[in-house]
mmCIF file of C-alpha atoms in Angstrom:
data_model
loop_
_atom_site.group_PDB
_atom_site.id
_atom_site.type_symbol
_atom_site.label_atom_id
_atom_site.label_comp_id
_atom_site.label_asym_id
_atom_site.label_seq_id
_atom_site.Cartn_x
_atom_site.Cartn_y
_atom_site.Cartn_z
ATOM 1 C CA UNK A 1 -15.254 -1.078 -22.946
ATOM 2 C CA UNK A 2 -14.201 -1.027 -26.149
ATOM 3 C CA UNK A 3 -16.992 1.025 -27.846
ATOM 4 C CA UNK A 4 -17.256 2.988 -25.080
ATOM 5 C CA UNK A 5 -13.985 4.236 -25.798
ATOM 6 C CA UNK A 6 -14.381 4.575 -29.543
ATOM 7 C CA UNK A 7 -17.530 6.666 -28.172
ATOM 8 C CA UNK A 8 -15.718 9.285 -26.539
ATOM 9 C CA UNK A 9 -12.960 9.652 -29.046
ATOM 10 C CA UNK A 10 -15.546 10.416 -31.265
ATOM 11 C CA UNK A 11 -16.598 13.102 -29.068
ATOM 12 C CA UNK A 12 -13.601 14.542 -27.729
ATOM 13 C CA UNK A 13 -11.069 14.410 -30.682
ATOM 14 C CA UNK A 14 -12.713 16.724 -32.809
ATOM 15 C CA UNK A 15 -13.136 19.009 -29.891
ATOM 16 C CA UNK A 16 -9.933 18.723 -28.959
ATOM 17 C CA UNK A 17 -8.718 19.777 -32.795
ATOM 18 C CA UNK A 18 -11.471 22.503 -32.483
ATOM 19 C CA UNK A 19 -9.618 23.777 -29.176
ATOM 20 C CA UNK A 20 -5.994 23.467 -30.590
ATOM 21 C CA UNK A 21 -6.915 25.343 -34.049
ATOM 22 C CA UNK A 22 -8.727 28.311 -31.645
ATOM 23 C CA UNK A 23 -5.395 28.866 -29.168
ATOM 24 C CA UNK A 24 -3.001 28.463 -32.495
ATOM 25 C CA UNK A 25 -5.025 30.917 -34.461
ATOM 26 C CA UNK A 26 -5.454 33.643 -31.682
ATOM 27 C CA UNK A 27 -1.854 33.420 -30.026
ATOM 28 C CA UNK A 28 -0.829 34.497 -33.942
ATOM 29 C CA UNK A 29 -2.980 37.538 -33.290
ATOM 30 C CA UNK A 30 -1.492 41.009 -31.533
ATOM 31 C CA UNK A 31 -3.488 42.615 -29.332
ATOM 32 C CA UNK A 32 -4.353 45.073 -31.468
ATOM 33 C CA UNK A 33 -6.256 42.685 -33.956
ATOM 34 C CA UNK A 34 -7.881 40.815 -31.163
ATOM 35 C CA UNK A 35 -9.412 44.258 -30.084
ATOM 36 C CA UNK A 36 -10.324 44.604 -33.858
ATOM 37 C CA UNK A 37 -12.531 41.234 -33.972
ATOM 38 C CA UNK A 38 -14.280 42.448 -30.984
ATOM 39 C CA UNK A 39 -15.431 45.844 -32.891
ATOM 40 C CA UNK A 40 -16.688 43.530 -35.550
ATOM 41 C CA UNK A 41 -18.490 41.794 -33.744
ATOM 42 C CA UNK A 42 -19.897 45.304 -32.032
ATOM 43 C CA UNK A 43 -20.401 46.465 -35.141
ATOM 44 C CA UNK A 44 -22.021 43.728 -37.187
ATOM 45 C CA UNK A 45 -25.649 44.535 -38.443
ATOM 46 C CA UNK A 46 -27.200 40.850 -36.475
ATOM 47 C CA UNK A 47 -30.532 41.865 -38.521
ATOM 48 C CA UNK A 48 -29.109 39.774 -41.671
ATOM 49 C CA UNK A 49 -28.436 36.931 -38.681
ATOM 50 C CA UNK A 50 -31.908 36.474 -37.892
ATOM 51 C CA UNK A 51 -32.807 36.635 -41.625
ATOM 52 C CA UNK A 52 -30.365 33.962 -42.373
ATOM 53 C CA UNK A 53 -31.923 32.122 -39.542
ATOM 54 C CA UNK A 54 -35.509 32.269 -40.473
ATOM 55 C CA UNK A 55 -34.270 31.210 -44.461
ATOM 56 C CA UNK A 56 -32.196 27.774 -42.444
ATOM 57 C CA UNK A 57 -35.700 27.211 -40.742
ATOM 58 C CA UNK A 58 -37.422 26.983 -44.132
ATOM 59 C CA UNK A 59 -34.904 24.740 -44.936
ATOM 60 C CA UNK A 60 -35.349 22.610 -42.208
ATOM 61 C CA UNK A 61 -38.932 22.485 -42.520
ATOM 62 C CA UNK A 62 -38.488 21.362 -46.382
ATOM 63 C CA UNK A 63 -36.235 18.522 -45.295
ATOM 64 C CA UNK A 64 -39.138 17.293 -43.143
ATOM 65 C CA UNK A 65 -41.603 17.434 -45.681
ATOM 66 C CA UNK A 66 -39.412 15.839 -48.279
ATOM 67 C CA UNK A 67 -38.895 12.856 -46.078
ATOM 68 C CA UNK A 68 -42.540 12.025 -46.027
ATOM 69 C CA UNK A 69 -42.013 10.930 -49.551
ATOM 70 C CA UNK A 70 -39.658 8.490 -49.374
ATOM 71 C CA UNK A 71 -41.974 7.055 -46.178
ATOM 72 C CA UNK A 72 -44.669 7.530 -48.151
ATOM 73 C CA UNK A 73 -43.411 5.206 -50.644
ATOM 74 C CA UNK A 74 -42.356 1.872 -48.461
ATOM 75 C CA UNK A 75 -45.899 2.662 -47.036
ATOM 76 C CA UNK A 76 -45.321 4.315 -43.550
ATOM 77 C CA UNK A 77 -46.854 7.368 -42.634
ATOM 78 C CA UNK A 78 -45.330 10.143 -40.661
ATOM 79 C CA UNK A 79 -46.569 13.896 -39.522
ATOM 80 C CA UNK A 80 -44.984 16.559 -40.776
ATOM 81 C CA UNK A 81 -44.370 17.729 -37.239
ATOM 82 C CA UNK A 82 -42.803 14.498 -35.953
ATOM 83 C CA UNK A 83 -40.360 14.976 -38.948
ATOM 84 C CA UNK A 84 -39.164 18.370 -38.365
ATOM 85 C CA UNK A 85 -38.807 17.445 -34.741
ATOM 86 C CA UNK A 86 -36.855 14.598 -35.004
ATOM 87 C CA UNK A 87 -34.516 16.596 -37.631
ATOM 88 C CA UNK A 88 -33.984 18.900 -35.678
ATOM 89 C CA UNK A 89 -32.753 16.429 -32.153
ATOM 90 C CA UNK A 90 -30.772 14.991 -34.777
ATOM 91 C CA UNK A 91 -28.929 17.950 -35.784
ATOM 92 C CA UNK A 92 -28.532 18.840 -31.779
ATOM 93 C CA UNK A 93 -27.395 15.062 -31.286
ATOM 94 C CA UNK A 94 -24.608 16.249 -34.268
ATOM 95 C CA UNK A 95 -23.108 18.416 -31.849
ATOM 96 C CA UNK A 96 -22.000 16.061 -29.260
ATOM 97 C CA UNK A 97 -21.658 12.563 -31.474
ATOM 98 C CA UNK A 98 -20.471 12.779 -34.774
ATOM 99 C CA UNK A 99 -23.222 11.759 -37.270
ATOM 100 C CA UNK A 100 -25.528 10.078 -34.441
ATOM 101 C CA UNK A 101 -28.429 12.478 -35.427
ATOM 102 C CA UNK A 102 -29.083 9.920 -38.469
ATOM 103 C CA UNK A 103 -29.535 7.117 -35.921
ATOM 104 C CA UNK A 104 -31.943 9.270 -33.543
ATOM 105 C CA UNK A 105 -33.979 10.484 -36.396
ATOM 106 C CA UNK A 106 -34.918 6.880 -37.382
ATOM 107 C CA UNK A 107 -35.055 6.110 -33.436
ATOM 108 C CA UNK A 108 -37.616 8.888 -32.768
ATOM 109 C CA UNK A 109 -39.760 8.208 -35.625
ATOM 110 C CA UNK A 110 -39.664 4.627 -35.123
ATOM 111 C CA UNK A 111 -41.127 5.565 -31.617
ATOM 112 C CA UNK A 112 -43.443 7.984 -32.509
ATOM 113 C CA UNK A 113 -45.002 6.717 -35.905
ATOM 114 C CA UNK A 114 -44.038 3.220 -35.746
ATOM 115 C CA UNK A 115 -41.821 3.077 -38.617
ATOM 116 C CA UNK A 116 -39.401 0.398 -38.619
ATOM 117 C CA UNK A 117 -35.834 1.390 -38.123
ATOM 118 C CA UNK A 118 -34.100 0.051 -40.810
ATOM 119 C CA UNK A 119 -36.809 1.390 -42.749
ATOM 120 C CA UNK A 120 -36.417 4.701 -41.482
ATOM 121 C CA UNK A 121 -33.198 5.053 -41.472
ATOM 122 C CA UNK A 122 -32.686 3.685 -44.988
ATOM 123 C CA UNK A 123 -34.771 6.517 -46.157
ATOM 124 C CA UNK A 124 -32.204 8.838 -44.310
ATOM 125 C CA UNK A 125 -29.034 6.940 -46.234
ATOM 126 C CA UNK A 126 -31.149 7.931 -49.279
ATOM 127 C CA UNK A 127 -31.300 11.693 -48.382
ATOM 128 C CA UNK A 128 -27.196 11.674 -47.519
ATOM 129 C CA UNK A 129 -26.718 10.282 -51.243
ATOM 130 C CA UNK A 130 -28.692 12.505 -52.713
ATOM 131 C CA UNK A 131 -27.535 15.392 -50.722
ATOM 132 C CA UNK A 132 -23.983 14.630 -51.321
ATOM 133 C CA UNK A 133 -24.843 14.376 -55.182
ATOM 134 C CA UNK A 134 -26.238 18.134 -54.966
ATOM 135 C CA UNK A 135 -23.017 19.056 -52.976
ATOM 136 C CA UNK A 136 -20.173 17.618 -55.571
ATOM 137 C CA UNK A 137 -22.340 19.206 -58.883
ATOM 138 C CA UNK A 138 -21.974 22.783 -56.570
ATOM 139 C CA UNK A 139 -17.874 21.943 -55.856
ATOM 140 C CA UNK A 140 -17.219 20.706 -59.546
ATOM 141 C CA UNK A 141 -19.635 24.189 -60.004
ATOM 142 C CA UNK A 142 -17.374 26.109 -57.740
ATOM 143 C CA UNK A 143 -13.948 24.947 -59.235
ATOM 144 C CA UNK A 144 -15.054 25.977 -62.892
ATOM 145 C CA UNK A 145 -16.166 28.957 -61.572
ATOM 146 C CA UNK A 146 -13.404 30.009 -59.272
ATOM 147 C CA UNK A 147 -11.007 27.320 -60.624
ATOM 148 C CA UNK A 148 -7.696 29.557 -59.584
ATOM 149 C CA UNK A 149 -9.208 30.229 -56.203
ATOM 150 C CA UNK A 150 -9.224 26.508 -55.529
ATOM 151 C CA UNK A 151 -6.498 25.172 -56.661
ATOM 152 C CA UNK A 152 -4.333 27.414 -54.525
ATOM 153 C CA UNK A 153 -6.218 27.259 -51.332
ATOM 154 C CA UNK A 154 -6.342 23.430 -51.546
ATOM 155 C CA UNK A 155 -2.830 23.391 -52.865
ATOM 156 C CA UNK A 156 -1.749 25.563 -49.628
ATOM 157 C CA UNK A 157 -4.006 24.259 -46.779
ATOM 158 C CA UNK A 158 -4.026 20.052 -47.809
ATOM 159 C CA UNK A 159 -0.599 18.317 -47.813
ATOM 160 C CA UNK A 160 -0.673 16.513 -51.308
ATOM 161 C CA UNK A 161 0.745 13.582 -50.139
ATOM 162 C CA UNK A 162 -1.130 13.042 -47.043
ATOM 163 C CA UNK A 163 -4.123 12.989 -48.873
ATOM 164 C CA UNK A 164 -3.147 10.492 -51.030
ATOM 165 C CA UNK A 165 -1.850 7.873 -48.494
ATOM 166 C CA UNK A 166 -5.634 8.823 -46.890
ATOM 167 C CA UNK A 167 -7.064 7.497 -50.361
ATOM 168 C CA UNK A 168 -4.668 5.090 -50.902
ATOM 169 C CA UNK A 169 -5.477 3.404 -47.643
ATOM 170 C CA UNK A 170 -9.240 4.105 -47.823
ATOM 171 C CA UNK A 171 -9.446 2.418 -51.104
ATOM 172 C CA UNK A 172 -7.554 -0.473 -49.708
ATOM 173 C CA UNK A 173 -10.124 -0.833 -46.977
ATOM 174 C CA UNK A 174 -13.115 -0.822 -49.370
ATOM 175 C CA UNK A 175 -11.766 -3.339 -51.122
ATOM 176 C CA UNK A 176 -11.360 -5.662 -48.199
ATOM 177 C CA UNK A 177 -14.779 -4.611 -46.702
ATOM 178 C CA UNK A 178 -16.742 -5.600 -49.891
ATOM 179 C CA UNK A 179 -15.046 -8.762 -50.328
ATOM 180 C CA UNK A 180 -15.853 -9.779 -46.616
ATOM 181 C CA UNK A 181 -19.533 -8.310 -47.505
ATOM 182 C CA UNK A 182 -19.861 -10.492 -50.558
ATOM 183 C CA UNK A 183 -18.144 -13.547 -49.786
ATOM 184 C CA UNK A 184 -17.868 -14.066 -46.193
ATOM 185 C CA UNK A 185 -20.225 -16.857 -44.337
ATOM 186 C CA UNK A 186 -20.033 -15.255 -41.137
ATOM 187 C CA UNK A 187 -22.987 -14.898 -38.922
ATOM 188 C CA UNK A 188 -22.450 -11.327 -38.309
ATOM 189 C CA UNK A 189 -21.497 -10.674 -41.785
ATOM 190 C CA UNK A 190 -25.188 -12.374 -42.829
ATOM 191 C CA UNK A 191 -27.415 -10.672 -40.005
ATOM 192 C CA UNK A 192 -25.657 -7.628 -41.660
ATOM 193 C CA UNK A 193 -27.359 -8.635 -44.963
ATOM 194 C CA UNK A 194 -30.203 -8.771 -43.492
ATOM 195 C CA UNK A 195 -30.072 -4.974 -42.466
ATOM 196 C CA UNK A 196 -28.744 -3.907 -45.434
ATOM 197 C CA UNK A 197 -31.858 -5.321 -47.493
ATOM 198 C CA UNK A 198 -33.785 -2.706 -45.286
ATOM 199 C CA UNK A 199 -31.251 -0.082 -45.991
ATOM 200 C CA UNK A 200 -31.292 -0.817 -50.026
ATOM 201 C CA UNK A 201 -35.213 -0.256 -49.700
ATOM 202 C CA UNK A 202 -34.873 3.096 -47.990
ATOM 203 C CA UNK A 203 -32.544 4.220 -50.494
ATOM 204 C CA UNK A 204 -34.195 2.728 -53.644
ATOM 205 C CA UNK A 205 -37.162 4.929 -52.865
ATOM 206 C CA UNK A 206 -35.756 7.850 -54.405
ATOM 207 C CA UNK A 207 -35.386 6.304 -57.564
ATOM 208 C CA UNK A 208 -38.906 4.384 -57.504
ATOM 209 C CA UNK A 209 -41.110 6.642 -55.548
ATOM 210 C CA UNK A 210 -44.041 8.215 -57.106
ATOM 211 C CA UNK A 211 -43.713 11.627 -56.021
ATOM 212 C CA UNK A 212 -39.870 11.874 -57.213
ATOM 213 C CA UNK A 213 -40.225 15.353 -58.357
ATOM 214 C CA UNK A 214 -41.580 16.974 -55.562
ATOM 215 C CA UNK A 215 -38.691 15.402 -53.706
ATOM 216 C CA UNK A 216 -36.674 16.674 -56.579
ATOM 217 C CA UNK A 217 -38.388 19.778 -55.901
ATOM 218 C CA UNK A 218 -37.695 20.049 -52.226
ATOM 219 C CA UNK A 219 -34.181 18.870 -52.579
ATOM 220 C CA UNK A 220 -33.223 22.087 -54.731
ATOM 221 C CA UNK A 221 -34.867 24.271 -52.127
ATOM 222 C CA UNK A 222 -33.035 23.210 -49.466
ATOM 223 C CA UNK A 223 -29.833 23.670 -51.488
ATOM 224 C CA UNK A 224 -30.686 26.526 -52.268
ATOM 225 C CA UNK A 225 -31.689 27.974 -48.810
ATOM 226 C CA UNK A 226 -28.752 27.101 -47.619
ATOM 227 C CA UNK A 227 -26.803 29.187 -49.886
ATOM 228 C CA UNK A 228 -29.531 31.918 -49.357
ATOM 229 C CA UNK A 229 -28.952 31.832 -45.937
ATOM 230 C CA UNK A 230 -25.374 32.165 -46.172
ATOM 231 C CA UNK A 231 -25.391 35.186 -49.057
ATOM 232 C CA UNK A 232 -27.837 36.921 -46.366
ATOM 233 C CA UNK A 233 -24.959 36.828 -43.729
ATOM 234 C CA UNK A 234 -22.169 38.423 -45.919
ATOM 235 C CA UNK A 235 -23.971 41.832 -45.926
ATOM 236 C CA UNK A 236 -23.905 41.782 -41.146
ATOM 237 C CA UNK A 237 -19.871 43.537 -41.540
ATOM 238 C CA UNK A 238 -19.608 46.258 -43.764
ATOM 239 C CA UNK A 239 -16.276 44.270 -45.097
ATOM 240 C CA UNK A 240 -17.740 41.177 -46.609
ATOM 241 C CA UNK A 241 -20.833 42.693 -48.161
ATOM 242 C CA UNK A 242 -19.492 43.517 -51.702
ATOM 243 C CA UNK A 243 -17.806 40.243 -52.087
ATOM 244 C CA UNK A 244 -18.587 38.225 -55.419
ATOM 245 C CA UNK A 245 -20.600 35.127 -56.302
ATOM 246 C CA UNK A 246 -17.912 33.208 -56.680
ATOM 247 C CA UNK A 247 -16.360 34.022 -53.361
ATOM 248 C CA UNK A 248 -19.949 33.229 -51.890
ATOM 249 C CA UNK A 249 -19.841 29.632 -52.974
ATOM 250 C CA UNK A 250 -16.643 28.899 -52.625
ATOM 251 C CA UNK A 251 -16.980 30.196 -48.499
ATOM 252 C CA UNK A 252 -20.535 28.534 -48.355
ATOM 253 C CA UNK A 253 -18.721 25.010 -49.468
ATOM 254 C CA UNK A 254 -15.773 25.492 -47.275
ATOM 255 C CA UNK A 255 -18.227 26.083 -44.516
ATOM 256 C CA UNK A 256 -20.481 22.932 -45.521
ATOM 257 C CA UNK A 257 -17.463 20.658 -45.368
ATOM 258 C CA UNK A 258 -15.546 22.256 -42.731
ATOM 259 C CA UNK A 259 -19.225 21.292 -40.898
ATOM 260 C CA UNK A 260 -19.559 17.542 -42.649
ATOM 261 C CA UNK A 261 -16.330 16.595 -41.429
ATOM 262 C CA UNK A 262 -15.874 17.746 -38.258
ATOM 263 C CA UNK A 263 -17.689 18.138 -34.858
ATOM 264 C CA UNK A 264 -20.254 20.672 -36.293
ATOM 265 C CA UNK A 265 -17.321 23.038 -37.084
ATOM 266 C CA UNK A 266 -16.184 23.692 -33.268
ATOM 267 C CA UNK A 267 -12.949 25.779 -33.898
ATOM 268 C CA UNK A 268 -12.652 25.040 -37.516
ATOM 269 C CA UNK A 269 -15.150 27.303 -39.444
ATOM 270 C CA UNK A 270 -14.310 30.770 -38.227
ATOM 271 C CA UNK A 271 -10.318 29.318 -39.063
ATOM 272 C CA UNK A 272 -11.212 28.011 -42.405
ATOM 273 C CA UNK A 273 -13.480 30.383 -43.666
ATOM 274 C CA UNK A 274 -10.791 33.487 -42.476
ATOM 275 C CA UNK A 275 -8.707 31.369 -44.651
ATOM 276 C CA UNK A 276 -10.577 31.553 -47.896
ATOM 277 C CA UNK A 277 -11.665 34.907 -47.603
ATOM 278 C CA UNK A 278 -8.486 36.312 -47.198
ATOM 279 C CA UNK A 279 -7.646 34.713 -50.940
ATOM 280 C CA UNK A 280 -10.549 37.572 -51.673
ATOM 281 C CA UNK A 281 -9.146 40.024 -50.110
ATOM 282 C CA UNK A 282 -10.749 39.987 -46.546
ATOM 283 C CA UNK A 283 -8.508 40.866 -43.887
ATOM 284 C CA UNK A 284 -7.987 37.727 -41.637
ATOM 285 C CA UNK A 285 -9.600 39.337 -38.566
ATOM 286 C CA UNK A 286 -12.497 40.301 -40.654
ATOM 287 C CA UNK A 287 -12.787 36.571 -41.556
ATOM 288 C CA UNK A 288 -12.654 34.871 -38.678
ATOM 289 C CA UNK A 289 -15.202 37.425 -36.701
ATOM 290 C CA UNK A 290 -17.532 36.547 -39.822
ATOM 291 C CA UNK A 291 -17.459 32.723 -39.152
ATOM 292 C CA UNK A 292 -17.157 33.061 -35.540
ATOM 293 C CA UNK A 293 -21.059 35.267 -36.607
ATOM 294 C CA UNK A 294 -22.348 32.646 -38.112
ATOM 295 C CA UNK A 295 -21.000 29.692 -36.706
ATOM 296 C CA UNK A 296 -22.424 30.707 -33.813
ATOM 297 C CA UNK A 297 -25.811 31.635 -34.823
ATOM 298 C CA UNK A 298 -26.636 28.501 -36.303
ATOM 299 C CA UNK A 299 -25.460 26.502 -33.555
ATOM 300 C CA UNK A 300 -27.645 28.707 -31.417
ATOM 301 C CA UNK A 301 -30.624 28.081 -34.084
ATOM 302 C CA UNK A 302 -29.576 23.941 -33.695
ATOM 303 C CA UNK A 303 -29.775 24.119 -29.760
ATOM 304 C CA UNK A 304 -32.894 25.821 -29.433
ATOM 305 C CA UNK A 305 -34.850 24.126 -32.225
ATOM 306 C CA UNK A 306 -33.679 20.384 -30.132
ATOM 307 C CA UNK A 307 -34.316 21.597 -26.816
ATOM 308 C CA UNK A 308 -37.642 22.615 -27.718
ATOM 309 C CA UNK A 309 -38.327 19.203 -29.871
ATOM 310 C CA UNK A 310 -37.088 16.880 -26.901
ATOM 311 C CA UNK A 311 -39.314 18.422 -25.185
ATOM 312 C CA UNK A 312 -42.112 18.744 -27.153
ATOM 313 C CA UNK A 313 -42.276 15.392 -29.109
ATOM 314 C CA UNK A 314 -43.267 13.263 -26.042
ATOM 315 C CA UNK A 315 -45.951 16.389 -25.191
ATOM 316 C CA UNK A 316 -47.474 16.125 -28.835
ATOM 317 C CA UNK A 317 -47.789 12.932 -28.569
ATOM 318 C CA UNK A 318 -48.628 11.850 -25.770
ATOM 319 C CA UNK A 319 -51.605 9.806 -26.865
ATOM 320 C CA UNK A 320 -49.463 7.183 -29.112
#
């Protein structure tokens, strides 16, 4: 009962914040600027959309072939296919449970290829560590770059002292976690061990593998995709096209961890990235039509990429 509950808060909470931020942010608007979003979004040149959307597909695809590497290395084999259908459910699973698409990637290939799931899903931890490595070099990037920028937009949108009562507290429950981890003689505490040695193989990969280049290789392009794909969407309104490189990255990480931290950005994008682009001199309505644009045609892209894997991975494989 009690996980089934945690379960649906995990759903419906971030939904619900997604709702409250849309009905705050449009009663604040007249009429007159609500009928001005709707002429962007007449107006907007989708051609750059579907541009975007091809470049996040390349991406995608990468991130399948780079994860044969680290399978490759703990001696499982995987098709290329399988991979970039699984990634894709996953990211569709995103949209309804908070980081469950981790868990069904490892599930799915663990049906399909026979790849143990701690195994598996190790090899995923590995990818989220060195993914998150590539995305604090491009903030501590951004803040050098567009160090004012920052400052002020963090300063005016995070209350100081919230966030360090958050840390404060999170430390605290590290702490108690790793000395439970380390020290405790609990049964659940030791089967736990017992995953984790999985886990530490999956992630050790990327350090011992072989073929650590061409994963280094792969990881840069699907950085860099990403922040291809979003530089292709600033030129669909007429408004945002001529903004500069720094405003680029420091809207493309907004976006990124407006989309890590919440339910796939439901409500929150188009308000947070209106938010930074006004500090560049985009009009707020201009703003928010932009990320409602794009917000919307990547979840579109995420949808019809899992339907069609869910769909297809049983097909393909029918013979297994």
């Amino acid at each position: 009962m009690k996980s089934r509950l945690t379960k649906w808060l995990s759903i419906t909470l971030p939904l619900l914040l997604g709702v409250i931020l849309i009905v705050y942010t449009y009663d604040k608007f007249t009429a007159a600027q609500l009928k001005e979003i709707k002429t962007h979004f007449r107006r907007a040149d989708y051609f750059y959309i579907i541009i975007s959307l091809i470049i996040s597909t390349l991406g995608c695809a990468s991130r399948a072939y780079r994860w044969k590497f680290s399978l490759e290395h703990m001696g499982y084999k995987s098709s290329f296919a399988n991979n970039f259908m699984a990634i894709s459910v996953g990211y569709l699973m995103n949209l309804s449970i908070p980081r469950s698409g981790e868990f069904s990637r490892a599930l799915l290939i663990k049906k399909y290829d026979n790849i143990p799931f701690d195994k598996g899903f190790g090899s995923i931890v590995a990818e989220r560590i060195v993914d998150s490595i590539v995305l604090l070099f491009l903030m501590i990037l951004t803040v050098f770059v567009q160090f004012e920028a920052v400052k002020k937009f963090v300063l005016d949108k995070i209350p100081l002292q919230q966030t360090i009562w958050l840390l404060a507290i999170g430390t605290l429950l590290t702490i108690i976690a790793l000395l439970l981890y380390f020290y405790s003689k609990m049964n659940f505490i030791l089967t736990l061990k017992t995953k984790v040695s999985g886990l530490k193989e999956g992630m050790l990969s990327v350090v011992k593998m072989k073929k650590k280049w061409p994963y280094i290789f792969h990881t840069l392009f699907i950085w860099l995709s990403y922040i291809a794909m979003f530089y292709i969407t600033i030129f669909t309104l007429t408004e945002t096209s001529d903004i500069g490189v720094g405003a680029v990255l420091s809207s493309f990480l907004v976006g990124s961890i407006t989309i890590a931290v919440t339910s796939s950005g439901f409500g929150t994008y188009p308000v947070l990235m209106s938010k930074i682009l006004l500090f560049y001199g985009i009009a707020e309505t201009v703003g928010n039509a932009f990320g409602w644009i794009v917000w919307i045609s990547q979840i579109l892209l995420v949808v019809i990429t899992g339907v069609i894997s869910i769909f297809l991975l049983p097909i393909l494989n029918r013979k297994k």
